[in-house]
Tab-separated table of C-alpha atoms and ligand atoms in Angstrom:
chain	number	residue	atom	x	y	z
A	64	MET	CA	2.219	-20.177	24.567
A	65	LEU	CA	5.849	-20.721	24.470
A	66	ILE	CA	7.711	-18.967	21.502
A	67	GLU	CA	11.399	-20.011	21.515
A	68	ASN	CA	12.697	-17.008	19.685
A	69	LEU	CA	11.405	-13.559	19.688
A	70	PRO	CA	11.025	-13.074	15.814
A	71	ASN	CA	12.820	-9.903	14.581
A	72	VAL	CA	9.684	-9.034	12.445
A	73	ILE	CA	5.976	-9.852	12.270
A	74	TYR	CA	4.503	-9.236	8.798
A	75	VAL	CA	1.030	-8.580	8.379
A	76	ALA	CA	-0.550	-10.670	5.354
A	77	ASP	CA	-3.390	-9.863	3.085
A	78	PRO	CA	-5.093	-13.206	3.935
A	79	ASN	CA	-5.166	-13.837	0.385
A	80	TYR	CA	-1.635	-13.529	-0.129
A	81	LEU	CA	-0.296	-15.616	2.767
A	82	ASN	CA	1.460	-17.767	0.760
A	83	GLU	CA	2.876	-15.264	-1.581
A	84	LEU	CA	4.191	-13.896	1.399
A	85	SER	CA	5.775	-16.935	3.059
A	86	ASN	CA	7.475	-18.031	-0.262
A	87	GLU	CA	8.887	-14.543	-0.574
A	88	LEU	CA	10.236	-14.673	3.173
A	89	GLY	CA	11.398	-18.446	2.917
A	90	ASP	CA	12.126	-17.836	6.685
A	91	VAL	CA	8.947	-18.142	8.850
A	92	SER	CA	9.016	-19.497	12.381
A	93	HIS	CA	5.048	-19.310	13.091
A	94	VAL	CA	1.859	-17.929	11.500
A	95	PHE	CA	-0.858	-16.843	13.583
A	96	ASN	CA	-3.911	-15.869	11.474
A	97	ASP	CA	-2.332	-13.302	9.148
A	98	LEU	CA	0.379	-12.577	11.379
A	99	VAL	CA	3.765	-13.947	10.052
A	100	PHE	CA	6.687	-14.233	12.392
A	101	SER	CA	10.196	-14.278	10.877
A	102	SER	CA	13.930	-13.574	12.102
A	103	THR	CA	14.552	-11.760	8.635
A	104	LEU	CA	14.084	-8.035	7.940
A	105	LYS	CA	13.081	-8.095	3.934
A	106	THR	CA	13.298	-4.585	3.205
A	107	ASP	CA	11.625	-4.640	-0.089
A	108	ILE	CA	9.272	-6.911	0.847
A	109	CYS	CA	6.340	-7.074	-1.663
A	110	PHE	CA	3.318	-9.048	-0.027
A	111	ALA	CA	3.192	-7.540	3.277
A	112	LEU	CA	0.459	-5.147	4.061
A	113	ASP	CA	2.633	-3.972	7.374
A	114	ALA	CA	5.664	-4.951	9.374
A	115	TRP	CA	5.921	-4.930	12.839
A	116	ILE	CA	9.780	-4.516	13.662
A	117	ASN	CA	11.311	-5.694	16.685
A	118	PRO	CA	8.046	-6.721	18.530
A	119	GLN	CA	7.975	-7.761	22.158
A	120	ILE	CA	5.818	-11.038	23.644
A	121	LEU	CA	4.941	-10.706	27.014
A	122	HIS	CA	3.328	-13.759	29.029
A	123	PHE	CA	0.880	-12.105	31.453
A	124	GLU	CA	-1.546	-13.046	34.233
A	125	SER	CA	-3.727	-9.843	34.594
A	126	ILE	CA	-5.467	-7.480	32.306
A	127	SER	CA	-4.024	-4.558	34.294
A	128	GLN	CA	-0.238	-5.965	33.599
A	129	ALA	CA	-1.096	-6.361	29.895
A	130	VAL	CA	-2.290	-2.738	30.080
A	131	ARG	CA	0.543	-1.599	31.805
A	132	ALA	CA	3.035	-3.212	29.341
A	133	LEU	CA	1.240	-1.165	26.504
A	134	ARG	CA	1.131	1.954	28.352
A	135	ALA	CA	4.780	2.118	29.288
A	136	ALA	CA	5.785	1.202	25.524
A	137	GLY	CA	3.618	3.781	23.638
A	138	LYS	CA	0.714	6.278	23.394
A	139	PHE	CA	-1.394	4.842	21.089
A	140	TRP	CA	-2.631	1.074	20.567
A	141	TYR	CA	-4.650	-0.565	17.792
A	142	LEU	CA	-6.050	-4.149	18.504
A	143	HIS	CA	-5.663	-6.483	15.933
A	144	PRO	CA	-7.889	-9.116	17.540
A	145	ILE	CA	-7.192	-12.731	16.211
A	146	GLU	CA	-7.479	-14.789	19.491
A	147	ASN	CA	-9.279	-14.430	22.794
A	148	ILE	CA	-11.336	-11.167	21.518
A	149	ARG	CA	-13.278	-10.591	24.600
A	150	ARG	CA	-10.080	-10.360	26.693
A	151	SER	CA	-8.366	-8.196	24.065
A	152	ARG	CA	-11.325	-6.065	24.097
A	153	LEU	CA	-10.842	-5.321	27.436
A	154	ILE	CA	-7.350	-4.475	27.493
A	155	GLU	CA	-8.138	-2.200	24.646
A	156	SER	CA	-10.685	-0.368	26.335
A	157	GLU	CA	-7.988	0.586	29.442
A	158	LEU	CA	-6.011	2.057	26.646
A	159	ARG	CA	-5.907	6.050	25.238
A	160	LYS	CA	-8.707	6.613	22.662
A	161	LEU	CA	-7.336	6.352	19.352
A	162	PRO	CA	-7.291	9.273	16.727
A	163	ASP	CA	-10.129	9.191	14.138
A	164	LEU	CA	-8.476	6.646	11.464
A	165	ASN	CA	-10.893	7.683	8.764
A	166	HIS	CA	-9.039	9.724	6.379
A	167	ALA	CA	-10.325	12.343	4.039
A	168	PHE	CA	-8.083	12.221	0.819
A	169	PRO	CA	-5.585	13.699	0.469
A	170	LEU	CA	-4.053	13.290	4.069
A	171	THR	CA	-3.971	16.650	5.771
A	172	GLU	CA	-2.215	15.664	8.901
A	173	GLU	CA	0.476	12.998	9.562
A	174	ILE	CA	-1.006	9.774	11.092
A	175	PRO	CA	0.467	9.757	14.790
A	176	GLN	CA	2.707	6.829	16.050
A	177	ILE	CA	0.548	3.944	16.473
A	178	GLY	CA	1.429	0.529	18.093
A	179	CYS	CA	-0.519	-2.677	17.034
A	180	PHE	CA	-1.210	-5.678	19.569
A	181	SER	CA	-2.966	-8.929	19.441
A	182	LEU	CA	-3.499	-11.712	22.128
A	183	LEU	CA	-1.934	-15.008	20.808
A	184	ASP	CA	-3.722	-16.788	23.623
A	185	LYS	CA	-5.094	-15.936	27.006
A	186	ASN	CA	-2.001	-15.137	28.699
A	187	THR	CA	0.444	-14.103	25.791
A	188	LEU	CA	0.462	-10.691	24.183
A	189	VAL	CA	2.513	-9.525	21.317
A	190	TYR	CA	3.075	-5.624	20.926
A	191	CYS	CA	5.030	-3.841	18.412
A	192	ASN	CA	5.466	0.381	18.534
A	193	THR	CA	7.893	0.628	15.593
A	194	ARG	CA	6.036	-0.308	12.443
A	195	TRP	CA	6.553	0.155	8.765
A	196	LYS	CA	3.451	2.102	7.804
A	197	LYS	CA	1.597	4.908	9.193
A	198	ALA	CA	-1.781	3.404	9.040
A	199	PRO	CA	-2.425	0.179	11.689
A	200	LEU	CA	-2.286	-3.145	9.582
A	201	GLY	CA	-1.311	-0.844	6.387
A	202	ASN	CA	-4.916	-0.053	6.154
A	203	TYR	CA	-5.527	3.218	5.035
A	204	HIS	CA	-9.124	3.889	5.500
A	205	PHE	CA	-10.572	6.694	3.515
A	206	ILE	CA	-13.560	8.456	3.527
A	207	GLU	CA	-15.134	7.463	-0.062
A	208	ASP	CA	-15.844	9.487	-2.888
A	209	LYS	CA	-19.082	7.864	-4.016
A	210	ILE	CA	-20.251	10.526	-6.346
A	211	ASN	CA	-17.357	11.876	-8.548
A	212	PRO	CA	-15.305	8.967	-9.891
A	213	PRO	CA	-16.274	6.683	-12.271
A	214	ASN	CA	-15.367	3.050	-10.424
A	215	ARG	CA	-13.726	2.292	-7.314
A	216	ALA	CA	-9.963	2.433	-9.020
A	217	TYR	CA	-9.254	5.940	-7.934
A	218	LEU	CA	-9.001	4.105	-4.482
A	219	LYS	CA	-5.655	2.198	-5.451
A	220	LEU	CA	-4.377	5.892	-6.498
A	221	TRP	CA	-5.349	7.256	-3.064
A	222	GLU	CA	-3.423	4.679	-1.316
A	223	ALA	CA	-0.410	4.951	-3.301
A	224	LEU	CA	-0.231	8.584	-3.282
A	225	SER	CA	-0.622	8.587	0.520
A	226	LEU	CA	1.982	5.894	0.921
A	227	TRP	CA	4.225	7.927	-1.182
A	228	GLY	CA	3.148	11.180	1.009
A	229	THR	CA	3.491	13.657	-2.252
A	230	TYR	CA	0.594	14.500	-4.541
A	231	PRO	CA	0.101	15.881	-8.199
A	232	THR	CA	-0.204	19.519	-7.951
A	233	LYS	CA	-1.179	22.793	-9.773
A	234	GLY	CA	1.089	23.219	-12.614
A	235	GLU	CA	2.229	19.619	-12.710
A	236	LEU	CA	1.625	16.929	-15.595
A	237	ALA	CA	0.210	13.818	-15.072
A	238	VAL	CA	0.073	11.256	-18.094
A	239	ASP	CA	-2.429	8.562	-17.136
A	240	LEU	CA	-2.036	5.212	-19.212
A	241	GLY	CA	-5.011	3.030	-19.284
A	242	ALA	CA	-7.015	5.809	-18.064
A	243	SER	CA	-10.721	4.991	-19.040
A	244	PRO	CA	-13.374	4.959	-17.515
A	245	GLY	CA	-11.340	7.911	-15.714
A	246	GLY	CA	-10.613	7.317	-11.907
A	247	TRP	CA	-6.935	8.233	-11.757
A	248	THR	CA	-7.456	10.772	-14.186
A	249	TYR	CA	-10.168	12.066	-12.153
A	250	VAL	CA	-7.895	12.146	-9.012
A	251	CYS	CA	-5.014	14.082	-10.483
A	252	GLN	CA	-7.341	16.489	-11.984
A	253	MET	CA	-8.903	17.467	-8.679
A	254	LEU	CA	-5.466	17.900	-7.061
A	255	GLY	CA	-4.940	20.604	-9.258
A	256	ALA	CA	-2.684	18.956	-12.411
A	257	ASP	CA	-3.029	18.755	-15.824
A	258	VAL	CA	-3.734	15.279	-17.270
A	259	ILE	CA	-3.110	13.517	-20.467
A	260	ALA	CA	-5.267	10.479	-20.322
A	261	VAL	CA	-4.213	7.698	-22.681
A	262	ASP	CA	-6.658	4.646	-23.439
A	263	LYS	CA	-8.172	2.568	-26.182
A	264	ALA	CA	-11.628	2.869	-24.723
A	265	PRO	CA	-13.303	6.353	-24.098
A	266	LEU	CA	-13.264	8.067	-20.821
A	267	ALA	CA	-16.625	8.524	-18.996
A	268	GLU	CA	-18.445	11.602	-20.647
A	269	HIS	CA	-18.193	13.739	-17.072
A	270	ILE	CA	-14.448	13.080	-16.857
A	271	ALA	CA	-13.699	13.871	-20.309
A	272	LYS	CA	-15.526	17.168	-20.134
A	273	LEU	CA	-13.271	18.142	-17.100
A	274	PRO	CA	-11.344	21.126	-17.546
A	275	ARG	CA	-7.426	20.303	-17.903
A	276	VAL	CA	-8.186	16.780	-18.808
A	277	GLN	CA	-6.777	15.830	-22.535
A	278	PHE	CA	-7.837	12.443	-24.110
A	279	GLN	CA	-5.573	10.475	-26.494
A	280	GLN	CA	-7.452	7.630	-27.665
A	281	GLN	CA	-4.751	5.358	-28.830
A	282	SER	CA	-2.406	2.468	-27.141
A	283	ALA	CA	-0.192	2.992	-24.197
A	284	PHE	CA	2.371	1.273	-25.978
A	285	ALA	CA	2.299	2.834	-29.017
A	286	LEU	CA	3.064	6.342	-27.134
A	287	ASP	CA	6.894	7.482	-27.860
A	288	PRO	CA	8.056	8.978	-24.297
A	289	ASN	CA	10.208	11.592	-26.375
A	290	SER	CA	7.113	12.829	-28.210
A	291	PHE	CA	6.400	14.670	-25.204
A	292	GLU	CA	8.376	18.017	-24.929
A	293	LYS	CA	7.792	18.873	-21.422
A	294	ASP	CA	8.892	16.426	-18.483
A	295	ILE	CA	6.185	14.468	-17.030
A	296	ASP	CA	5.881	14.989	-13.240
A	297	TRP	CA	3.373	11.818	-12.919
A	298	LEU	CA	3.615	8.825	-15.382
A	299	LEU	CA	0.652	6.485	-13.972
A	300	CYS	CA	-0.296	3.257	-15.583
A	301	ASP	CA	-3.128	1.172	-14.822
A	302	VAL	CA	-3.137	-0.791	-18.235
A	303	ALA	CA	-4.873	-4.471	-17.990
A	304	CYS	CA	-2.007	-6.324	-19.651
A	305	TYR	CA	0.686	-9.146	-18.829
A	306	PRO	CA	3.256	-7.988	-16.138
A	307	GLU	CA	5.988	-8.778	-18.602
A	308	ARG	CA	4.406	-6.265	-21.159
A	309	THR	CA	4.212	-3.579	-18.356
A	310	PHE	CA	8.305	-4.570	-17.391
A	311	ASP	CA	8.873	-3.137	-21.061
A	312	LEU	CA	6.922	-0.203	-21.021
A	313	VAL	CA	8.491	0.972	-17.246
A	314	THR	CA	12.058	0.222	-18.652
A	315	GLN	CA	11.190	2.078	-21.996
A	316	TRP	CA	9.992	5.146	-19.776
A	317	ILE	CA	13.018	4.838	-17.167
A	318	GLN	CA	15.352	5.132	-20.252
A	319	SER	CA	13.814	8.288	-21.656
A	320	GLY	CA	14.147	9.883	-18.357
A	321	LYS	CA	11.100	11.646	-19.172
A	322	ALA	CA	8.874	10.658	-15.994
A	323	LYS	CA	9.876	12.319	-12.524
A	324	ARG	CA	7.890	9.750	-10.885
A	325	MET	CA	5.945	6.573	-11.721
A	326	ILE	CA	3.189	4.703	-10.290
A	327	PHE	CA	2.466	1.676	-12.435
A	328	THR	CA	-0.128	-1.512	-11.622
A	329	LEU	CA	1.343	-4.743	-12.079
A	330	LYS	CA	-1.796	-6.977	-13.047
A	331	LEU	CA	-0.605	-10.420	-11.910
A	332	GLN	CA	-2.187	-13.040	-13.696
A	333	GLY	CA	-3.084	-16.445	-12.496
A	334	GLU	CA	-0.746	-18.287	-9.830
A	335	THR	CA	1.549	-15.359	-8.615
A	336	ASN	CA	4.908	-15.591	-10.458
A	337	LEU	CA	7.376	-14.469	-8.136
A	338	LYS	CA	9.999	-14.312	-10.439
A	339	ILE	CA	8.417	-11.626	-12.194
A	340	ILE	CA	8.070	-9.583	-9.118
A	341	GLU	CA	11.781	-9.862	-8.427
A	342	LYS	CA	12.608	-8.651	-12.078
A	343	PHE	CA	10.658	-5.333	-11.099
A	344	GLN	CA	12.132	-5.702	-7.613
A	345	ALA	CA	15.706	-5.385	-9.421
A	346	ILE	CA	15.090	-2.132	-11.277
A	347	PRO	CA	17.577	0.215	-9.056
A	348	LYS	CA	15.375	2.914	-6.859
A	349	SER	CA	12.342	0.718	-7.129
A	350	ARG	CA	9.683	-0.502	-4.865
A	351	VAL	CA	7.007	-3.239	-5.399
A	352	ILE	CA	4.246	-3.151	-2.781
A	353	HIS	CA	1.015	-5.183	-3.019
A	354	MET	CA	-1.428	-2.584	-1.423
A	355	MET	CA	-4.269	-3.069	0.884
A	356	SER	CA	-6.802	-1.713	-2.422
A	357	ASN	CA	-4.879	-4.135	-5.103
A	358	LYS	CA	-6.835	-6.981	-6.235
A	359	HIS	CA	-4.764	-9.414	-8.004
A	360	GLU	CA	-2.119	-6.721	-8.637
A	361	ALA	CA	0.773	-4.985	-7.020
A	362	THR	CA	2.224	-1.459	-7.230
A	363	PHE	CA	5.372	-0.364	-8.744
A	364	PHE	CA	6.681	2.778	-7.410
A	365	TYR	CA	9.695	4.938	-9.111
A	366	PRO	CA	12.091	6.351	-7.762
A	367	ALA	CA	10.797	5.048	-4.484
A	368	PRO	CA	11.654	7.190	-1.327
A	369	SER	CA	13.446	5.414	1.294
A	370	TYR	CA	10.553	5.537	3.853
A	371	LEU	CA	8.637	2.939	1.215
A	372	PHE	CA	11.439	0.477	2.361
A	373	LEU	CA	11.201	-1.342	5.703
B	253	SAM	C1	-8.416	-1.291	-14.695
B	253	SAM	S1	-8.750	-0.238	-16.316
B	253	SAM	C2	-8.076	1.098	-15.719
B	253	SAM	C3	-8.643	2.094	-14.623
B	253	SAM	C4	-8.483	3.422	-14.615
B	253	SAM	N1	-7.101	3.566	-13.842
B	253	SAM	C5	-9.549	4.105	-13.705
B	253	SAM	O1	-9.115	4.919	-12.834
B	253	SAM	O2	-10.382	4.558	-14.051
B	253	SAM	C6	-7.622	-0.916	-17.503
B	253	SAM	C7	-7.752	0.104	-18.854
B	253	SAM	O3	-6.552	-0.524	-19.439
B	253	SAM	C8	-7.072	-0.188	-20.864
B	253	SAM	N2	-5.843	-0.821	-21.933
B	253	SAM	C9	-5.997	-2.193	-22.192
B	253	SAM	N3	-5.072	-2.279	-23.070
B	253	SAM	C10	-4.466	-0.878	-23.154
B	253	SAM	C11	-3.592	-0.446	-24.355
B	253	SAM	N4	-2.907	-1.216	-24.904
B	253	SAM	N5	-3.161	0.956	-24.394
B	253	SAM	C12	-3.862	1.752	-23.330
B	253	SAM	N6	-5.116	1.109	-22.453
B	253	SAM	C13	-5.501	-0.163	-22.632
B	253	SAM	C14	-8.240	-0.825	-20.785
B	253	SAM	O4	-9.123	-0.108	-22.029
B	253	SAM	C15	-8.970	-0.519	-19.256
B	253	SAM	O5	-9.818	0.702	-19.652
């Protein structure tokens, strides 16, 4: 296969959001399965799960030639099988064994640098050892907690905190808006933080009973940031509402200066409106990312550390 111009970046799309990613980029030269080739490095891209930066393409004849190229370019390689799967697996079998990619939360060890590769056809290898996210394809695979959290929403906060690389801790205060039934509250509590959970609906009983959890049954929108005496270390929000309302809430809290860090879920309604995403992206020091565990959602980080950008 002849690819005329080497792309500067290959973005990995969530298959359900391929259109959103293509629209966001504008400049797309090829799409292979969920790999989107582009000459544009968009540092604040929302709808990419991962990005391969300055990828290489090799036209090869033998398996050993492909293996040699990969071995020379990096230590660990993750196969993203999209074409010629059997041949891809033969290449993979000649490479160093990957470390275990099933992670306990919180991540205790740094995920090592792992390159990704795919075959585009029988003789075309694309590979890249410089990627945006630590987990291959941006897929943080956690060993799930099937006992304690009342639902699976906790996985979103696990992923967001793992991307951020810093976690609520003992002595810190987390305020969890739209907290019920209490997955996110549980995550902060088990990490040692004090939690104020706010929701119109009640928390699950076993979460409400946890030490260091205080529940306020009210609307998140009626909460006055200035009513908090202490600064809030983590302001979390997973309220089910239109993203325009979330935008007003985010703005109010940023203006108050009361929250040191914010993680908000943006619930996208119906057809994705990139304009509203752009409104959030325009907030200085913010980052909006559609994560692996997001449904029809994106996650807003503020203030975003530089490594959340490409
Ligand atoms: C997706 S659920 C949150 C799940 C939660 N993060 C967890 O981990 O269990 C959305 C929540 O938003 C709450 N909600 C909707 N409107 C609200 C409002 N105005 N104020 C507070 N909570 C609200 C709902 O009651 C619901 O519990």
